[in-house]
Short mmCIF file of C-alpha atoms and ligand atoms in Angstrom, two decimals:
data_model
loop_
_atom_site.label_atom_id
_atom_site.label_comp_id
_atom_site.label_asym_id
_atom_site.label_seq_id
_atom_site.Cartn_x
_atom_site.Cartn_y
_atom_site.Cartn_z
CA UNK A 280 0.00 0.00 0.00
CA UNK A 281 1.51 3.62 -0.83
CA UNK A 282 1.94 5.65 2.16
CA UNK A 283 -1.35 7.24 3.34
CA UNK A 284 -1.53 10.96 2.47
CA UNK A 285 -2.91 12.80 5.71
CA UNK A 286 -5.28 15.76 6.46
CA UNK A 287 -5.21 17.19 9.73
CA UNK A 288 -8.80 20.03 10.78
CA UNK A 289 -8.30 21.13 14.22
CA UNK A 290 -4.90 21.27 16.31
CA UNK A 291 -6.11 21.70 19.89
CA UNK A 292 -6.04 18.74 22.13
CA UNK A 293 -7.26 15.76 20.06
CA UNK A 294 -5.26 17.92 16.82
CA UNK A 295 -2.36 17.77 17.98
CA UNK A 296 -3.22 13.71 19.72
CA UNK A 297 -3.98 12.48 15.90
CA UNK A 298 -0.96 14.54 14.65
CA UNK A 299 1.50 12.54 17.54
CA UNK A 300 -0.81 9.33 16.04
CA UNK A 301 0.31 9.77 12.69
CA UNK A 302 3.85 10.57 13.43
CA UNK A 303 4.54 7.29 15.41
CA UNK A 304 2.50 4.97 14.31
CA UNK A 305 5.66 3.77 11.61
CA UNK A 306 8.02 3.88 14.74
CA UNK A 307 5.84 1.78 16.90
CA UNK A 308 4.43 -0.95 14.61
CA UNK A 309 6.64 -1.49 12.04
CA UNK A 310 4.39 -2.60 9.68
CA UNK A 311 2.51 -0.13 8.20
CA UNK A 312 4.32 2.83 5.75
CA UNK A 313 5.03 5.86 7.56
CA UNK A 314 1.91 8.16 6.50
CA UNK A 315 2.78 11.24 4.64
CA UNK A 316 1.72 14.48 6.68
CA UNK A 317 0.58 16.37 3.86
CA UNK A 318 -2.23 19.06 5.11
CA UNK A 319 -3.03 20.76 7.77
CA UNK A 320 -6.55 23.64 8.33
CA UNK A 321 -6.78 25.69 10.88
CA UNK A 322 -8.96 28.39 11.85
CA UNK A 323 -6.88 31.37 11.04
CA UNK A 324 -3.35 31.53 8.38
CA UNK A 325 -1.01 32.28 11.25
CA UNK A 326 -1.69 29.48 13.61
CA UNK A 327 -1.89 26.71 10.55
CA UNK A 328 1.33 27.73 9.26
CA UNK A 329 2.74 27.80 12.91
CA UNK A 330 1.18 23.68 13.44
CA UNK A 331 2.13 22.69 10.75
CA UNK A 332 5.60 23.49 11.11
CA UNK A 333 5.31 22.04 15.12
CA UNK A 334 3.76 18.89 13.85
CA UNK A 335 5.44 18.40 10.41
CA UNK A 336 3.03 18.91 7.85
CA UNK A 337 3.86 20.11 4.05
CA UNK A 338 0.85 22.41 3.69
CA UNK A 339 -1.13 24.99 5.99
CA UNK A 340 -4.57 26.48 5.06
CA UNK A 341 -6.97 28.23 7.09
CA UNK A 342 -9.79 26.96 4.68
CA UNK A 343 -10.48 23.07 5.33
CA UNK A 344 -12.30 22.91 2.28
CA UNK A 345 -8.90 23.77 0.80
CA UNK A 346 -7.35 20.31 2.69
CA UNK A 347 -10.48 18.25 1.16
CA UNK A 348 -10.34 18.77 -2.42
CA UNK A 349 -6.05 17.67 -2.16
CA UNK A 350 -5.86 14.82 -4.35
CA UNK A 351 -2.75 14.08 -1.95
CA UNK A 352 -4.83 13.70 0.70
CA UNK A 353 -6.48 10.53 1.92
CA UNK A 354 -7.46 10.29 5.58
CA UNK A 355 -9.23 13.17 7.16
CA UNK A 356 -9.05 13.62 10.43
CA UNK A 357 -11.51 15.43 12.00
CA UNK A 358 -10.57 16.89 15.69
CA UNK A 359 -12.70 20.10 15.71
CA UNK A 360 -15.41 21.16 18.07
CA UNK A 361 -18.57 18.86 17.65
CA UNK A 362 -20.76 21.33 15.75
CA UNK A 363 -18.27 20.79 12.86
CA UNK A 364 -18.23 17.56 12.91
CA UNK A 365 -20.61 16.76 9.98
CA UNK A 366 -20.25 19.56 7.89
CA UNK A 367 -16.46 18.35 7.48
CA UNK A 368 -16.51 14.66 7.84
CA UNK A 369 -19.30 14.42 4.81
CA UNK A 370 -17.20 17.15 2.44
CA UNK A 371 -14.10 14.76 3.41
CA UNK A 372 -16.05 11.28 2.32
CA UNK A 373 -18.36 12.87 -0.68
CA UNK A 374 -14.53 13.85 -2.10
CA UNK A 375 -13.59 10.23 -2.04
CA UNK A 376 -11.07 10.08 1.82
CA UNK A 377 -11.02 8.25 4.64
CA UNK A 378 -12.54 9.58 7.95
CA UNK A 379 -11.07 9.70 11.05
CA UNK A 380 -13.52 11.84 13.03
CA UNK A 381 -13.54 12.89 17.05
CA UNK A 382 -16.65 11.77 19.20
CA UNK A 383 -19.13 11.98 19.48
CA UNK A 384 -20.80 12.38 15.67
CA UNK A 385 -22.65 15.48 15.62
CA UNK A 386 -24.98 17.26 18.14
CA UNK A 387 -28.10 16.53 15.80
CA UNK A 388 -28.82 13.08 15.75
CA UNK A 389 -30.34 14.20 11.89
CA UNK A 390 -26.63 14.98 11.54
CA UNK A 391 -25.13 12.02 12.88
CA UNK A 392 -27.94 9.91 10.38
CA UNK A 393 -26.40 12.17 7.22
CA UNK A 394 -22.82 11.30 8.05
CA UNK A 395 -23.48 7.50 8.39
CA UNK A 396 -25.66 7.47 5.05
CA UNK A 397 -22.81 9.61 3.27
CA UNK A 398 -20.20 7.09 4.55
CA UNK A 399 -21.86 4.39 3.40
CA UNK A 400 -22.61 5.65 -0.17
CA UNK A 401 -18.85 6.64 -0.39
CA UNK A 402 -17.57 3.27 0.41
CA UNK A 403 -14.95 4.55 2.86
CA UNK A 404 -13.44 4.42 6.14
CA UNK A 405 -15.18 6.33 8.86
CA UNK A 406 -14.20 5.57 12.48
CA UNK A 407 -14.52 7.69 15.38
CA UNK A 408 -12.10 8.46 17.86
CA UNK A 409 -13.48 5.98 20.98
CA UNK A 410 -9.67 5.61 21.98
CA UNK A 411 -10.32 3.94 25.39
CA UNK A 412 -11.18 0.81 23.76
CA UNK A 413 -8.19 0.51 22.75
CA UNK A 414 -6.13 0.23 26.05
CA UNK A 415 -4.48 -3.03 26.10
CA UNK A 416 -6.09 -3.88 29.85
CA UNK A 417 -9.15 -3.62 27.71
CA UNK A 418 -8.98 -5.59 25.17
CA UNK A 419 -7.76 -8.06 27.95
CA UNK A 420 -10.54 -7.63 29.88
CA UNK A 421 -12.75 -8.02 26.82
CA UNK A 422 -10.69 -11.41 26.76
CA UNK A 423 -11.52 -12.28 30.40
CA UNK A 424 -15.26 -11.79 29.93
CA UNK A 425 -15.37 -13.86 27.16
CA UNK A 426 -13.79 -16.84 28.73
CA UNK A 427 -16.19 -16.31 31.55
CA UNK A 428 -13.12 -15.82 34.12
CA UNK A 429 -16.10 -14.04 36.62
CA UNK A 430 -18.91 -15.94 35.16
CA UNK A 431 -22.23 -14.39 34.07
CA UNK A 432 -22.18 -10.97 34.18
CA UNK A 433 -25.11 -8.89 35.63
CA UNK A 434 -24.25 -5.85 37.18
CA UNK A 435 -22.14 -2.96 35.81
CA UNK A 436 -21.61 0.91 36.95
CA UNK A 437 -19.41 3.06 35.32
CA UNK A 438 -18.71 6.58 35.49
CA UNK A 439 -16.69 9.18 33.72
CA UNK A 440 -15.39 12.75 36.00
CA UNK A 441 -13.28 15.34 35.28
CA UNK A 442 -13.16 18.23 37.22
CA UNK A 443 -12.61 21.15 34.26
CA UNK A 444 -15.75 22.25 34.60
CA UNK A 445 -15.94 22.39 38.24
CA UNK A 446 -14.91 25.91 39.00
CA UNK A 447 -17.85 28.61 38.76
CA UNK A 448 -15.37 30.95 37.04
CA UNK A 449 -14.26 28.48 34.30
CA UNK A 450 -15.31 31.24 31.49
CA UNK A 451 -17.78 29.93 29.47
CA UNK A 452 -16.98 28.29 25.74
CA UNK A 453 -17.88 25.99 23.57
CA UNK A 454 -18.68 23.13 25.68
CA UNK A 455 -21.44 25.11 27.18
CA UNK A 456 -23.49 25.44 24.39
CA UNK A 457 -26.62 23.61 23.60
CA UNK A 458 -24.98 23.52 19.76
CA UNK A 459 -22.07 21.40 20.74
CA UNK A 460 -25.07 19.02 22.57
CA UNK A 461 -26.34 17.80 25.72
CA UNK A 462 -22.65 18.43 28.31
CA UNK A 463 -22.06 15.40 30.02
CA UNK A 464 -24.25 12.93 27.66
CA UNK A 465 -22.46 13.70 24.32
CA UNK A 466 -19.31 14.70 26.12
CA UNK A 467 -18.59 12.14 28.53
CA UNK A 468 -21.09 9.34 28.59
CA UNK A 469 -20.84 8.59 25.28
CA UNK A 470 -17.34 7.26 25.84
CA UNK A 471 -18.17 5.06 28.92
CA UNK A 472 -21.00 3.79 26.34
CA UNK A 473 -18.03 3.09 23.40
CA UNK A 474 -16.72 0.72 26.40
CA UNK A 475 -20.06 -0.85 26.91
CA UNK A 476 -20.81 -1.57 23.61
CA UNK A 477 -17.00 -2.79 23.18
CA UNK A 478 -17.65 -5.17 26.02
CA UNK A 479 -20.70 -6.39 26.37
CA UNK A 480 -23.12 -4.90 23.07
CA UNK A 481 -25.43 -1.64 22.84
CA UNK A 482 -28.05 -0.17 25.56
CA UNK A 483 -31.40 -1.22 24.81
CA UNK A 484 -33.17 1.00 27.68
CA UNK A 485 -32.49 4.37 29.82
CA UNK A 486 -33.95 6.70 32.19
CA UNK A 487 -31.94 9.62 32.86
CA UNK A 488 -31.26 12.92 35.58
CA UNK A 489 -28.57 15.42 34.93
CA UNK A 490 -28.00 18.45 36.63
CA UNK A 491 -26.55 22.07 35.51
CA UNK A 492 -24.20 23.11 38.42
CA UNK A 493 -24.04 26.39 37.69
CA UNK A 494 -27.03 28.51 35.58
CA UNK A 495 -24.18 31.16 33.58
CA UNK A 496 -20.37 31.14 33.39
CA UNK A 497 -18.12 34.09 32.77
CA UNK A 498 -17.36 35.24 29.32
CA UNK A 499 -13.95 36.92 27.87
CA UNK A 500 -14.93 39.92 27.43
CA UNK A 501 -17.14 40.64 30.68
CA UNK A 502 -20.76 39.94 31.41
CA UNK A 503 -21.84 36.36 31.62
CA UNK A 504 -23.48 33.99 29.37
CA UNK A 505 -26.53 31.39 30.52
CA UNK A 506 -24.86 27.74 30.29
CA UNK A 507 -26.92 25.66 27.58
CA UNK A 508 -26.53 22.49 28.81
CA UNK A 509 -26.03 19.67 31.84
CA UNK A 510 -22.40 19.51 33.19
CA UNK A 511 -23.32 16.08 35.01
CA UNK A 512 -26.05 12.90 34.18
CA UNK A 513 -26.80 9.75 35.82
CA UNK A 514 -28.44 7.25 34.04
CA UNK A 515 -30.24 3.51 34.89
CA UNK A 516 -29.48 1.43 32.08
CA UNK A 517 -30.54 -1.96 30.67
CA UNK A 518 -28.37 -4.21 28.56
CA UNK A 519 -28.57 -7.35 26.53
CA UNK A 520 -28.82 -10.42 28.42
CA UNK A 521 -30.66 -9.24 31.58
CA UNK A 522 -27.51 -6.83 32.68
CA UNK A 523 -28.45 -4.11 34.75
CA UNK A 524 -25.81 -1.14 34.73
CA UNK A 525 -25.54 2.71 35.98
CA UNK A 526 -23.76 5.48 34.36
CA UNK A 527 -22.75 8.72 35.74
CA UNK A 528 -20.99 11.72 34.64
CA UNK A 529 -19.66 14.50 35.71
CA UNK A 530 -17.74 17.26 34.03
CA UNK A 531 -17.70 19.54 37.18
CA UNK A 532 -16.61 16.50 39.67
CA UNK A 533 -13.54 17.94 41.66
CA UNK A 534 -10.63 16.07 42.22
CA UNK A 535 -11.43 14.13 39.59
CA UNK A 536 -9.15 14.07 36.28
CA UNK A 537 -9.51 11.36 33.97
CA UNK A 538 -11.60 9.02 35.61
CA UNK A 539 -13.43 6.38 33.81
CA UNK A 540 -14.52 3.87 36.47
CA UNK A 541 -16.21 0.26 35.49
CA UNK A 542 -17.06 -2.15 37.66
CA UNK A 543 -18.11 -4.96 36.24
CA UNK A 544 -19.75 -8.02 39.02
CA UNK A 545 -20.52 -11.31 37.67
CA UNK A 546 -21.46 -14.67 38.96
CA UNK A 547 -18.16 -16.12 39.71
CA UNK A 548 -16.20 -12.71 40.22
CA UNK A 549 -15.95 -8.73 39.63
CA UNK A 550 -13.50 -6.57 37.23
CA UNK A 551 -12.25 -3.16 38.06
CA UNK A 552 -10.96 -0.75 36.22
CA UNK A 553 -10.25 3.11 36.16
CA UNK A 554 -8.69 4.98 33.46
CA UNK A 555 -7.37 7.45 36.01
CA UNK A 556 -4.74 4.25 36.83
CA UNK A 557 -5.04 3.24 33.22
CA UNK A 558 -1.84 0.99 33.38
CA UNK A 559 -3.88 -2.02 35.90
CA UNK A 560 -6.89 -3.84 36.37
CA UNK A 561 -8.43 -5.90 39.85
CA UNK A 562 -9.87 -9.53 38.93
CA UNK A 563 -11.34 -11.13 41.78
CA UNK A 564 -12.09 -14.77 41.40
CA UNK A 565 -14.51 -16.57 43.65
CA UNK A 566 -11.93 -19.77 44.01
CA UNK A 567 -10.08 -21.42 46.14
CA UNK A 568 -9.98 -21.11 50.29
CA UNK A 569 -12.19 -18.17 51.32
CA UNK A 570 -9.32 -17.47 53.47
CA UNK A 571 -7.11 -15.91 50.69
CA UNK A 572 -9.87 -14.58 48.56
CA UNK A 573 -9.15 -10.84 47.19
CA UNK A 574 -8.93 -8.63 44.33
CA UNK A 575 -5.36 -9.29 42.55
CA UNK A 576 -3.96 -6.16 40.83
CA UNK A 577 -2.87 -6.86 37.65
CA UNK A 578 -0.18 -4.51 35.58
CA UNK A 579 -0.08 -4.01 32.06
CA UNK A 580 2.36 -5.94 30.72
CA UNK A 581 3.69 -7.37 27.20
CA UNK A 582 1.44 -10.40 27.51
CA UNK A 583 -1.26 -7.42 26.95
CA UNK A 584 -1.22 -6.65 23.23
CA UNK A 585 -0.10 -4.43 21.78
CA UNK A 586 1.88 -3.30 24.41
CA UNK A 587 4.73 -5.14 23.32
CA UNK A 588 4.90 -3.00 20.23
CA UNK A 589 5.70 0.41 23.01
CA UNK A 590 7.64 -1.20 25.65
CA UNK A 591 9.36 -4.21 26.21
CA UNK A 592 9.24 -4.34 29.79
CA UNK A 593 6.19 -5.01 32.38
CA UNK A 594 4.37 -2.38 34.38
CA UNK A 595 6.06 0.53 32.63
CA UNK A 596 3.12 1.59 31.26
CA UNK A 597 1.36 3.21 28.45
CA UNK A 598 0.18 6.96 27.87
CA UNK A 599 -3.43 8.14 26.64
CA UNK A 600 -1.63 9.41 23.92
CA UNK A 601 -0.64 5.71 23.11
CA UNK A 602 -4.23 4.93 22.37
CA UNK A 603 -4.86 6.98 19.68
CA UNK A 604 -1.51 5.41 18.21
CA UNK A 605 -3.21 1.79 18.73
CA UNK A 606 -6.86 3.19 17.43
CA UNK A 607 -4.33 4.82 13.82
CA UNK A 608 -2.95 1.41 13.77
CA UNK A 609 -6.46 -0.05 13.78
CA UNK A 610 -7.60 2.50 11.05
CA UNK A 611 -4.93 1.94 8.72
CA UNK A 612 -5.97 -1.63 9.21
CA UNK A 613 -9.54 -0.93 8.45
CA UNK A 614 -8.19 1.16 4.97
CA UNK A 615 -6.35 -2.09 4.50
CA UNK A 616 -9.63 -4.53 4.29
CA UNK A 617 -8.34 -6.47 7.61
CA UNK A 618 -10.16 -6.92 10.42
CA UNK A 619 -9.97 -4.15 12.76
CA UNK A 620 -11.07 -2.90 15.97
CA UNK A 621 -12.74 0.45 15.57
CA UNK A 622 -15.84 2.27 16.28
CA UNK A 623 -17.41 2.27 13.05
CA UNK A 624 -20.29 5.63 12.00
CA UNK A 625 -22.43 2.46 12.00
CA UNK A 626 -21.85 1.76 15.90
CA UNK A 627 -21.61 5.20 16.44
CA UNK A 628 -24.82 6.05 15.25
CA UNK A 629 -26.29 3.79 17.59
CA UNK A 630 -24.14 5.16 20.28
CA UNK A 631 -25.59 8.70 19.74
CA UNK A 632 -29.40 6.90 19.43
CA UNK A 633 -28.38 5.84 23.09
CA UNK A 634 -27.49 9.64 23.64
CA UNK A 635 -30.67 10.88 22.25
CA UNK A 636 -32.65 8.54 24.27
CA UNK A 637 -31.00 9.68 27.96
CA UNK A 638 -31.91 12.97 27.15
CA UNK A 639 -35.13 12.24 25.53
CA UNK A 640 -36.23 9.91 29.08
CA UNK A 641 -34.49 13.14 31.46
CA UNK A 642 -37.14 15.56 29.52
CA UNK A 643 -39.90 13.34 29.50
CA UNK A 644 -39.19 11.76 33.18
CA UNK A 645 -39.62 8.35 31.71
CA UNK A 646 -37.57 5.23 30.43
CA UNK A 647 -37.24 4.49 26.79
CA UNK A 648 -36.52 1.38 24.99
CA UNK A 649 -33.61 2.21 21.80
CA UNK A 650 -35.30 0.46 18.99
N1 NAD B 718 -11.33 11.06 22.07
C1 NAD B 718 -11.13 11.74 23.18
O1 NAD B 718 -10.71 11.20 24.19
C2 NAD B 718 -11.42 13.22 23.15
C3 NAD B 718 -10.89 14.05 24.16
C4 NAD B 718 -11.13 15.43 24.06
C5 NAD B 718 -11.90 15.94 23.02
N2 NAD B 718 -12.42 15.09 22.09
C6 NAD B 718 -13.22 15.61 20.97
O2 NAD B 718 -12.34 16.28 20.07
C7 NAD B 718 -13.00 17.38 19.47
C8 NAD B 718 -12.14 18.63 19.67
O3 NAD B 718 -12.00 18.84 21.06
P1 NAD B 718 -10.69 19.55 21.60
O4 NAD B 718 -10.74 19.40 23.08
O5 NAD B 718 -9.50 19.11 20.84
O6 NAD B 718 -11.02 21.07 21.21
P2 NAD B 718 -10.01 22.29 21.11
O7 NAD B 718 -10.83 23.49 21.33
O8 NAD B 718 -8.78 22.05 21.94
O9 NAD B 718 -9.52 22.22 19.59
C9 NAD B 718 -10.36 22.47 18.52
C10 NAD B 718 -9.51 23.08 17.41
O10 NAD B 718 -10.30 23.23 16.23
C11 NAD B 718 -9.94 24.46 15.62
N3 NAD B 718 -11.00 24.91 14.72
C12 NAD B 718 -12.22 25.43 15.04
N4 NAD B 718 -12.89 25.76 13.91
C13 NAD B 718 -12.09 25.40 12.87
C14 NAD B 718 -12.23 25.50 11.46
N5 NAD B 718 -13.34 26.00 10.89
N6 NAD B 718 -11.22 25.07 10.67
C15 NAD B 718 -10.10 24.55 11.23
N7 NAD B 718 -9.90 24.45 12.57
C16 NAD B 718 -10.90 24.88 13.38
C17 NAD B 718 -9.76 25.39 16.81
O11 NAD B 718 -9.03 26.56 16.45
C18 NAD B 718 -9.00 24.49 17.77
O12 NAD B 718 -7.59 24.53 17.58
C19 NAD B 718 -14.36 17.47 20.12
O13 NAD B 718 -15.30 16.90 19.26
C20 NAD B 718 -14.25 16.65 21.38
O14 NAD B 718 -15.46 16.03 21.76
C21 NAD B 718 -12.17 13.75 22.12
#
């Protein structure tokens, strides 16, 4: 395969992730060809040409449509704010590339629809950037469920918390804005929900609360601005096979800076895991003498793959940049026609329906079944 001609929109947090992606993803697995960083769009001239200089791309344009019709372009990735998500990602696939787009799809679940419909018509790649099912403890764990190392599984909570909303004087931006969606549904849950699905399969039920902490935030350039939407959610959920979970989120949750907590209880033992300590997991195995029964810590290791491909040596650990250099090695797998383990528009959709429907049963104070 000829090297992959890259697009970069957006160079803010998850811009600049993808661009450290597509820079290592040569050095760390070997055998793919090292992509060739050809475009980059930002949202003014100065601060493209400055990126792509920093991250090592050939060309700088401060119109994306510009990036999208380059013939030497392939694979788009998409790492702006949600509102552009679907604008971009369907100009990128109607002009023939592959999609690499940030979660979640679009605030308009009309949107989200479009982009799947347009990605299937064009044939394509479109994955969305649901790095934490990547981690290698994951796909372990994955691994350990399926074997039915703790049994039937019945009972799951998880919750996601940061704590960069938490301060009342955070000024307000884009986040807080109905446009960008519902805060901590479309923000947060839906990643705890890409783990679910990775795991065990989709939601089929909800009923939802969220809460706004605070009713305005301070803006720039004085004054204040009304906050749109919920900083925090809990949510009763019902999966396939009779499992019963909980989900809560929290994007104003002091203390808290990465957390992504499952629990996961099953008939012949429990799984723990937080992504705040993203390099171990706790297996507890209801065997042996009750006497020595506990939770046993378990360190990422080589035997955890791909780990192997970073690091040699046990309980080192990985980074949550690392992920997103797992989830490129995945896509350029997917590009490839192999097998690959991504979040497809398709499952993505139906992660957003699940989105829809929280908010939908918080609104209407009711559960609803996700056809
Ligand atoms: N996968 C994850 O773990 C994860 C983590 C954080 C954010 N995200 C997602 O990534 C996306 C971006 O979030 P972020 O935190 O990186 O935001 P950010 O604000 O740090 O970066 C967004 C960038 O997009 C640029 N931009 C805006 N309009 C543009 C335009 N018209 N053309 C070109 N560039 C433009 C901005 O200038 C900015 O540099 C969001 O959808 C968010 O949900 C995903």
């Amino acid at each position: 395969m000829k090297p992959l001609g890259i697009g970069l929109i957006g160079t803010g947090y998850m811009g600049k992730c993808h661009a450290l992606a597509w820079n290592a993803v040569k050095t760390v697995f070997g055998d793919v060809e090292r992509p060739r960083l050809v475009h980059l769009a930002e949202a003014n001239a100065g601060l493209a040409s400055a990126r792509a200089a920093e991250f090592g791309f050939e060309k700088a344009t401060a119109d994306w449509r510009a990036l999208i019709a380059d013939p030497d372009v392939d694979v788009v990735s998409v790492t702006t704010p949600n509102q552009f998500h679907a604008e971009m990602a369907i100009a990128a696939l109607q002009a023939g590339k592959h999609v690499w787009c940030e979660k979640p799809m679009a605030p308009a679940y009309a949107d989200a629809e479009r982009m799947l419909q347009i990605a299937r018509q064009s044939g394509k790649v479109a994955v969305l950037g649901y790095n934490y099912i990547q981690n290698p403890i994951m796909r372990h764990i994955k691994t350990l469920i399926g074997e039915g190392a703790i049994g039937s599984v019945n009972h799951i909570r998880v919750e996601m918390d940061e704590d960069f909303m938490a301060d009342p004087d955070v000024l307000f931006y884009w986040k807080s804005e109905l446009s960008a969606g519902y805060g901590a549904l479309d923000d947060f849950a839906v990643h705890p929900l890409s783990l679910l699905w990775y795991l065990f399969g989709h939601v089929e039920a909800v009923t939802t609360d969220m809460v706004k902490p605070y009713a305005d935030r301070p803006l720039k350039e004085g004054g204040r601005r009304a906050v749109e939407n919920h900083d925090a959610a809990n949510v009763l959920m019902r999966l396939g096979g009779g499992i019963s979970a909980v989900l809560m989120a929290n994007r104003a949750a002091w203390g808290r800076k990465g957390r992504i907590a499952l629990q996961i209880y099953g008939s012949k033992g429990s799984i723990v895991y937080d992504q705040e300590r993203m390099n171990e997991f706790e297996l507890y195995q209801a065997e042996g003498r009750g006497s020595e029964q506990g939770f046993r810590k378990i360190l990422a290791a080589p035997a955890h793959q791909p780990y192997d491909r970073f690091i040699p040596a046990p309980g080192h650990g990985l980074g949550f940049n690392d992920l997103k250099i797992i989830e490129c090695r995945e896509l350029i797998r997917a590009i490839s026609g192999e097998p690959a383990s991504i979040v497809t528009f398709e499952d993505g959709l139906r992660i957003e329906k699940s989105v829809h429907a929280m908010a939908q049963s918080f609104h209407e104070r009711r559960w609803i079944e996700i056809g």
